[in-house]
GROMACS .gro file of C-alpha atoms in nm:
model
  366
    1MET     CA    1  12.712   7.968   6.698
    2GLY     CA    2  12.652   8.303   6.524
    3VAL     CA    3  12.331   8.502   6.544
    4SER     CA    4  12.112   8.468   6.234
    5PHE     CA    5  11.891   8.752   6.108
    6ALA     CA    6  11.615   8.569   5.918
    7LYS     CA    7  11.435   8.692   5.607
    8SER     CA    8  11.100   8.554   5.725
    9VAL     CA    9  10.931   8.465   6.054
   10ARG     CA   10  10.604   8.293   6.140
   11PHE     CA   11  10.333   8.398   6.383
   12GLY     CA   12  10.080   8.114   6.384
   13ALA     CA   13   9.944   8.081   6.029
   14VAL     CA   14  10.085   8.420   5.931
   15ARG     CA   15  10.430   8.462   5.779
   16PHE     CA   16  10.618   8.793   5.768
   17ASN     CA   17  10.873   8.833   5.489
   18PHE     CA   18  11.158   9.082   5.524
   19SER     CA   19  11.345   9.244   5.237
   20GLY     CA   20  11.538   9.560   5.168
   21SER     CA   21  11.225   9.723   5.025
   22GLY     CA   22  11.003   9.657   5.325
   23ILE     CA   23  10.799   9.398   5.516
   24GLY     CA   24  10.539   9.170   5.360
   25MET     CA   25  10.278   8.944   5.517
   26SER     CA   26  10.110   8.629   5.388
   27VAL     CA   27   9.870   8.366   5.516
   28GLY     CA   28   9.763   8.031   5.379
   29ILE     CA   29   9.822   7.659   5.358
   30PRO     CA   30  10.084   7.455   5.170
   31GLY     CA   31  10.021   7.517   4.801
   32LEU     CA   32   9.817   7.835   4.843
   33ARG     CA   33   9.903   8.168   5.004
   34ILE     CA   34   9.753   8.517   4.996
   35GLY     CA   35   9.969   8.806   5.102
   36THR     CA   36  10.073   9.166   5.072
   37GLY     CA   37  10.410   9.332   5.051
   38PRO     CA   38  10.600   9.636   4.924
   39ARG     CA   39  10.483   9.559   4.567
   40GLY     CA   40  10.118   9.510   4.660
   41ALA     CA   41   9.880   9.224   4.735
   42TYR     CA   42   9.915   8.887   4.562
   43ILE     CA   43   9.792   8.528   4.551
   44ALA     CA   44  10.034   8.242   4.496
   45GLY     CA   45   9.993   7.868   4.463
   46GLY     CA   46  10.156   7.559   4.329
   47ALA     CA   47  10.176   7.182   4.327
   48GLY     CA   48  10.452   6.960   4.199
   49GLY     CA   49  10.652   7.158   3.945
   50PHE     CA   50  10.373   7.409   3.877
   51ARG     CA   51  10.392   7.756   4.030
   52TYR     CA   52  10.141   8.041   4.003
   53ARG     CA   53  10.149   8.401   4.131
   54LYS     CA   54   9.918   8.692   4.048
   55SER     CA   55   9.919   9.052   4.169
   56LEU     CA   56   9.593   9.171   4.326
   57SER     CA   57   9.656   9.543   4.389
   58GLY     CA   58   9.902   9.832   4.381
   59GLY     CA   59  10.184   9.889   4.628
   60ILE     CA   60  10.148   9.969   4.996
   61THR     CA   61  10.341  10.199   5.225
   62PRO     CA   62  10.664  10.023   5.337
   63ALA     CA   63  10.709   9.946   5.706
   64VAL     CA   64  10.980  10.124   5.905
   65SER     CA   65  11.314   9.938   5.942
   66LEU     CA   66  11.533   9.968   6.253
   67THR     CA   67  11.906  10.007   6.191
   68GLN     CA   68  12.127  10.128   6.390
   69PRO     CA   69  13.899   8.984   9.670
   70ALA     CA   70  13.507   8.895   9.603
   71ARG     CA   71  13.283   9.029   9.873
   72MET     CA   72  13.074   8.816  10.108
   73PRO     CA   73  12.761   9.006  10.224
   74ASN     CA   74  12.536   8.903  10.510
   75PRO     CA   75  12.356   8.575  10.435
   76TYR     CA   76  11.999   8.594  10.308
   77LEU     CA   77  11.696   8.387  10.398
   78ASP     CA   78  11.385   8.363  10.183
   79ALA     CA   79  11.133   8.354  10.471
   80ALA     CA   80  11.107   8.459  10.835
   81PRO     CA   81  10.837   8.541  11.093
   82GLN     CA   82  10.675   8.875  11.011
   83PRO     CA   83  10.730   9.023  11.361
   84ASN     CA   84  11.103   8.993  11.295
   85VAL     CA   85  11.085   9.218  10.987
   86VAL     CA   86  11.164   9.583  11.057
   87ALA     CA   87  11.181   9.719  10.698
   88THR     CA   88  11.099   9.600  10.348
   89VAL     CA   89  11.211   9.739  10.012
   90ALA     CA   90  11.009   9.638   9.706
   91HIS     CA   91  11.188   9.596   9.374
   92GLU     CA   92  11.029   9.670   9.035
   93ALA     CA   93  10.793   9.903   9.221
   94LYS     CA   94  10.775  10.174   8.953
   95SER     CA   95  10.570  10.149   8.635
   96LEU     CA   96  10.731  10.179   8.293
   97LEU     CA   97  10.558  10.513   8.243
   98GLU     CA   98  10.788  10.647   8.518
   99LEU     CA   99  11.096  10.452   8.413
  100THR     CA  100  11.116  10.542   8.043
  101ASP     CA  101  11.016  10.818   7.805
  102SER     CA  102  10.752  10.640   7.598
  103THR     CA  103  10.620  10.953   7.421
  104SER     CA  104  10.927  11.083   7.236
  105ASP     CA  105  10.990  10.759   7.043
  106ALA     CA  106  10.747  10.701   6.756
  107LEU     CA  107  10.796  10.322   6.763
  108ILE     CA  108  10.729  10.292   7.138
  109GLN     CA  109  10.429  10.523   7.114
  110SER     CA  110  10.288  10.310   6.831
  111MET     CA  111  10.350   9.989   7.025
  112ASN     CA  112  10.168  10.123   7.331
  113GLU     CA  113   9.873  10.233   7.117
  114GLN     CA  114   9.851   9.889   6.958
  115ARG     CA  115   9.871   9.704   7.291
  116GLN     CA  116   9.595   9.920   7.440
  117LYS     CA  117   9.346   9.815   7.171
  118VAL     CA  118   9.044   9.629   7.309
  119SER     CA  119   9.010   9.264   7.211
  120VAL     CA  120   8.682   9.192   7.033
  121TRP     CA  121   8.680   8.813   7.043
  122PRO     CA  122   8.574   8.772   7.412
  123PHE     CA  123   8.258   8.976   7.347
  124ALA     CA  124   8.186   8.771   7.035
  125ALA     CA  125   8.232   8.446   7.230
  126ILE     CA  126   7.986   8.561   7.500
  127ALA     CA  127   7.737   8.673   7.234
  128LEU     CA  128   7.766   8.336   7.062
  129VAL     CA  129   7.688   8.149   7.385
  130PHE     CA  130   7.382   8.367   7.451
  131LEU     CA  131   7.264   8.330   7.090
  132LEU     CA  132   7.293   7.953   7.094
  133GLY     CA  133   7.111   7.944   7.428
  134MET     CA  134   6.827   8.157   7.293
  135LEU     CA  135   6.798   7.936   6.983
  136LYS     CA  136   6.797   7.612   7.182
  137ASP     CA  137   6.416   7.591   7.211
  138THR     CA  138   6.344   7.752   6.875
  139SER     CA  139   6.571   7.510   6.690
  140LYS     CA  140   6.366   7.204   6.790
  141SER     CA  141   6.152   7.252   6.480
  142TRP     CA  142   6.457   7.295   6.256
  143PRO     CA  143   6.643   7.018   6.071
  144GLU     CA  144   6.895   6.848   6.299
  145PHE     CA  145   7.200   6.969   6.106
  146VAL     CA  146   7.120   7.342   6.143
  147MET     CA  147   7.233   7.395   6.503
  148PRO     CA  148   7.565   7.207   6.465
  149VAL     CA  149   7.638   7.408   6.150
  150LEU     CA  150   7.557   7.737   6.327
  151MET     CA  151   7.778   7.637   6.618
  152ILE     CA  152   8.071   7.550   6.390
  153LEU     CA  153   8.032   7.876   6.197
  154GLY     CA  154   8.008   8.074   6.521
  155ILE     CA  155   8.321   7.911   6.667
  156ALA     CA  156   8.510   7.968   6.342
  157PHE     CA  157   8.410   8.335   6.351
  158VAL     CA  158   8.530   8.372   6.713
  159VAL     CA  159   8.862   8.204   6.625
  160TRP     CA  160   8.901   8.441   6.330
  161LEU     CA  161   8.835   8.739   6.559
  162TYR     CA  162   9.090   8.605   6.807
  163TRP     CA  163   9.365   8.597   6.544
  164ARG     CA  164   9.253   8.934   6.410
  165ASP     CA  165   9.290   9.084   6.759
  166LYS     CA  166   9.636   8.927   6.794
  167MET     CA  167   9.743   9.072   6.459
  168ARG     CA  168   9.608   9.418   6.546
  169LYS     CA  169   9.827   9.426   6.858
  170LEU     CA  170  10.134   9.270   6.697
  171THR     CA  171  10.450   9.471   6.627
  172VAL     CA  172  10.689   9.354   6.355
  173LEU     CA  173  11.055   9.458   6.384
  174PHE     CA  174  11.314   9.416   6.109
  175PHE     CA  175  11.685   9.454   6.193
  176GLU     CA  176  11.983   9.489   5.958
  177PRO     CA  177  12.257   9.598   6.203
  178ASP     CA  178  12.610   9.691   6.106
  179THR     CA  179  12.908   9.471   6.187
  180ALA     CA  180  12.989   9.631   6.526
  181THR     CA  181  12.628   9.618   6.646
  182SER     CA  182  12.594   9.256   6.530
  183ALA     CA  183  12.910   9.158   6.719
  184HIS     CA  184  12.784   9.316   7.043
  185PHE     CA  185  12.440   9.160   7.000
  186GLU     CA  186  12.595   8.817   6.949
  187ALA     CA  187  12.803   8.866   7.266
  188ILE     CA  188  12.492   8.964   7.466
  189THR     CA  189  12.315   8.655   7.335
  190ALA     CA  190  12.606   8.437   7.449
  191GLY     CA  191  12.600   8.607   7.790
  192VAL     CA  192  12.231   8.533   7.831
  193GLU     CA  193  12.285   8.169   7.736
  194SER     CA  194  12.557   8.148   8.003
  195ALA     CA  195  12.324   8.289   8.271
  196ALA     CA  196  12.036   8.067   8.156
  197SER     CA  197  12.250   7.756   8.209
  198SER     CA  198  12.216   7.800   8.588
  199ARG     CA  199  11.999   7.533   8.748
  200ARG     CA  200  11.794   7.789   8.940
  201LEU     CA  201  11.712   8.146   8.837
  202GLN     CA  202  11.490   8.361   9.059
  203ALA     CA  203  11.378   8.723   9.076
  204VAL     CA  204  11.383   8.915   9.404
  205ALA     CA  205  11.050   9.093   9.450
  206ALA     CA  206  11.136   9.246   9.789
  207THR     CA  207  11.418   9.262  10.044
  208SER     CA  208  11.340   9.265  10.418
  209THR     CA  209  11.564   9.360  10.711
  210TYR     CA  210  11.542   9.145  11.022
  211ALA     CA  211  11.548   9.275  11.378
  212ASP     CA  212  11.696   8.962  11.536
  213LYS     CA  213  11.917   8.720  11.342
  214LYS     CA  214  11.850   8.444  11.595
  215TYR     CA  215  11.519   8.367  11.425
  216SER     CA  216  11.646   8.383  11.066
  217ALA     CA  217  11.933   8.133  11.064
  218GLY     CA  218  12.179   8.416  11.130
  219ALA     CA  219  12.063   8.616  10.828
  220SER     CA  220  12.032   8.993  10.862
  221SER     CA  221  11.796   9.022  10.565
  222GLY     CA  222  11.553   8.808  10.371
  223LEU     CA  223  11.428   8.788  10.015
  224LYS     CA  224  11.084   8.743   9.867
  225LEU     CA  225  11.157   8.526   9.563
  226THR     CA  226  10.960   8.463   9.246
  227ASN     CA  227  11.034   8.253   8.939
  228ALA     CA  228  11.240   8.414   8.663
  229SER     CA  229  11.345   8.305   8.316
  230CYS     CA  230  11.616   8.395   8.069
  231VAL     CA  231  11.563   8.262   7.714
  232LEU     CA  232  11.621   8.336   7.346
  233GLY     CA  233  11.297   8.404   7.161
  234GLN     CA  234  11.046   8.679   7.091
  235ALA     CA  235  10.918   8.944   7.329
  236PRO     CA  236  10.543   8.947   7.413
  237GLY     CA  237  10.342   9.092   7.124
  238VAL     CA  238  10.650   9.137   6.904
  239VAL     CA  239  10.785   8.934   6.612
  240ALA     CA  240  11.133   9.012   6.476
  241ASN     CA  241  11.365   8.859   6.219
  242VAL     CA  242  11.604   8.746   6.493
  243ALA     CA  243  11.564   8.562   6.825
  244VAL     CA  244  11.651   8.801   7.108
  245PRO     CA  245  11.749   8.750   7.473
  246VAL     CA  246  11.433   8.784   7.684
  247LEU     CA  247  11.466   8.821   8.061
  248GLN     CA  248  11.149   8.773   8.268
  249ALA     CA  249  11.159   8.909   8.625
  250THR     CA  250  10.876   8.959   8.876
  251LYS     CA  251  10.675   9.226   8.692
  252THR     CA  252  10.904   9.334   8.412
  253THR     CA  253  11.020   9.162   8.094
  254LEU     CA  254  11.335   9.292   7.924
  255ALA     CA  255  11.406   9.211   7.558
  256PHE     CA  256  11.762   9.290   7.443
  257TYR     CA  257  11.748   9.401   7.078
  258PRO     CA  258  12.050   9.506   6.869
  259ASP     CA  259  11.978   9.880   6.903
  260ARG     CA  260  11.798   9.908   7.239
  261ILE     CA  261  11.630   9.727   7.526
  262LEU     CA  262  11.252   9.705   7.526
  263ALA     CA  263  11.081   9.675   7.865
  264PHE     CA  264  10.732   9.527   7.906
  265GLN     CA  265  10.489   9.550   8.198
  266GLY     CA  266  10.140   9.425   8.116
  267LYS     CA  267  10.016   9.635   7.824
  268THR     CA  268  10.287   9.900   7.862
  269VAL     CA  269  10.612   9.915   7.664
  270GLY     CA  270  10.917  10.133   7.725
  271ALA     CA  271  11.263  10.166   7.572
  272ILE     CA  272  11.596  10.174   7.755
  273ASP     CA  273  11.919  10.280   7.589
  274TYR     CA  274  12.216  10.054   7.657
  275ALA     CA  275  12.413  10.361   7.765
  276ASP     CA  276  12.157  10.431   8.041
  277LEU     CA  277  12.164  10.080   8.191
  278ASP     CA  278  12.375  10.020   8.502
  279VAL     CA  279  12.457   9.655   8.558
  280ARG     CA  280  12.649   9.483   8.839
  281ASN     CA  281  12.676   9.141   8.992
  282SER     CA  282  12.842   8.992   9.297
  283PRO     CA  283  12.860   8.668   9.495
  284VAL     CA  284  12.618   8.632   9.784
  285THR     CA  285  12.586   8.378  10.065
  286PHE     CA  286  12.233   8.240  10.074
  287VAL     CA  287  12.073   8.030  10.347
  288GLU     CA  288  11.902   7.764  10.135
  289SER     CA  289  11.580   7.646  10.298
  290GLY     CA  290  11.488   7.418  10.007
  291SER     CA  291  11.675   7.172   9.789
  292VAL     CA  292  12.029   7.265   9.686
  293PRO     CA  293  12.072   7.299   9.306
  294SER     CA  294  12.334   7.070   9.155
  295ASP     CA  295  12.549   7.363   9.032
  296ALA     CA  296  12.549   7.547   9.367
  297THR     CA  297  12.867   7.590   9.574
  298VAL     CA  298  12.803   7.494   9.938
  299THR     CA  299  13.033   7.694  10.166
  300GLY     CA  300  12.911   7.589  10.509
  301LYS     CA  301  12.607   7.529  10.727
  302THR     CA  302  12.391   7.703  10.982
  303TRP     CA  303  12.080   7.630  11.186
  304GLN     CA  304  11.728   7.767  11.156
  305TYR     CA  305  11.765   7.920  11.504
  306VAL     CA  306  12.111   8.026  11.613
  307ASN     CA  307  12.257   8.145  11.943
  308LYS     CA  308  12.485   8.444  11.993
  309LYS     CA  309  12.793   8.235  11.908
  310GLY     CA  310  12.645   8.113  11.582
  311GLY     CA  311  12.573   7.762  11.705
  312PRO     CA  312  12.231   7.592  11.734
  313ASP     CA  313  11.991   7.744  11.986
  314ARG     CA  314  11.903   7.451  12.214
  315ARG     CA  315  11.579   7.616  12.329
  316PHE     CA  316  11.410   7.526  12.000
  317LYS     CA  317  11.303   7.175  11.911
  318ASN     CA  318  11.334   7.056  11.549
  319ASN     CA  319  11.609   7.313  11.492
  320ARG     CA  320  11.716   7.186  11.152
  321GLU     CA  321  12.052   7.235  10.989
  322MET     CA  322  12.057   7.448  10.672
  323PRO     CA  323  12.325   7.478  10.402
  324LEU     CA  324  12.501   7.804  10.314
  325CYS     CA  325  12.533   7.841   9.935
  326ARG     CA  326  12.733   8.092   9.735
  327TYR     CA  327  12.498   8.221   9.467
  328ASN     CA  328  12.536   8.510   9.222
  329GLU     CA  329  12.315   8.818   9.224
  330LEU     CA  330  12.247   9.060   8.938
  331ARG     CA  331  12.118   9.419   8.959
  332LEU     CA  332  11.990   9.604   8.652
  333THR     CA  333  11.913   9.969   8.729
  334THR     CA  334  11.871  10.307   8.560
  335ALA     CA  335  11.873  10.665   8.688
  336ARG     CA  336  11.497  10.685   8.624
  337GLY     CA  337  11.425  10.405   8.873
  338LEU     CA  338  11.447  10.067   8.699
  339ASP     CA  339  11.535   9.811   8.967
  340ILE     CA  340  11.555   9.449   8.858
  341TYR     CA  341  11.717   9.208   9.102
  342LEU     CA  342  11.795   8.849   9.003
  343MET     CA  343  11.977   8.562   9.166
  344CYS     CA  344  12.113   8.242   9.011
  345SER     CA  345  12.244   7.929   9.177
  346ARG     CA  346  12.578   7.912   8.994
  347ASP     CA  347  12.862   8.116   9.140
  348GLY     CA  348  12.967   8.364   8.870
  349GLY     CA  349  12.665   8.278   8.659
  350PHE     CA  350  12.608   8.641   8.556
  351ASP     CA  351  12.975   8.730   8.498
  352GLU     CA  352  12.970   8.699   8.118
  353PHE     CA  353  12.636   8.875   8.083
  354VAL     CA  354  12.755   9.171   8.292
  355ARG     CA  355  13.083   9.194   8.104
  356VAL     CA  356  12.923   9.218   7.758
  357LEU     CA  357  12.657   9.466   7.873
  358ARG     CA  358  12.928   9.694   8.013
  359GLU     CA  359  13.122   9.668   7.686
  360ARG     CA  360  12.808   9.754   7.490
  361LYS     CA  361  12.745  10.054   7.714
  362THR     CA  362  13.094  10.201   7.680
  363ASP     CA  363  13.163  10.130   7.311
  364PRO     CA  364  13.210  10.475   7.150
  365SER     CA  365  13.128  10.342   6.803
  366LEU     CA  366  12.764  10.270   6.896
   0.00000   0.00000   0.00000
């Protein structure tokens, strides 16, 4: 299925309309909408065969458009006694302010300024609670309907502030890529869908080295794992006219747009050029201490405690047998220090994703 670049997208009750002359925004209900666009503000309505539209103001400044023999490493274990750990390396340890240049790009600088804006609605909600509490005794002499009406109006005002805060922090991106860029973006999307089809996708937050493999099922190193996701959708705080691959790791979210990769950590945004991204994957033997995913390839077995010959250590009671699974690991790095480490349960699960990213990086036409 091809990638579709839509002419309009919704964000709650708000709809953004994209055209060659700029970006417009409207809000309303079926039959009545109020909006603004490159030709100015307007009100539109209709029912049945009747349609009405009236201009409310002059034009506005248009928004900016964006164009443009497999190896077998030592087996891993996800947990081990702390005294057995001799060294630990944390992944995703650097902040985006260190990883990317967020000041030279006007879009990224604007996005960071928007995301740093303080939300007003929590303060309004607290003030509303205090106000209603203060009026509780005073309102006893009022008609019964007054307090419920004040409460409804207050809640409606807080909800309005909530959506206003969301809109103030929202970034709208409009893409009209050329044929070559569209083809690469479609290939990246297909690669993400291939990786997302794995039954289990996890991010590696830290890698530890073990002193004695006897206590770690024969593994020389262990992984601290967190949940990860790989989907098609919208990045946090961004709405675009196309669904983009979004990869969520431990601390960092990467959104793969047609012209660049946007990285998100909390309220901070950075940009990564495809040419600066190093990507590699490889098979890895993993000592699975939990349930084995249905798409995993089981290559053997080990025991929780092993002797020098690799067999079960008879000194330990309840020395359970554990499967060895061949998983696939993915590393996304840059020279500035980006270090994202993922692992999926399907052998070769990242192969297509890595292939298309390498093609995108080396294509001289982009």
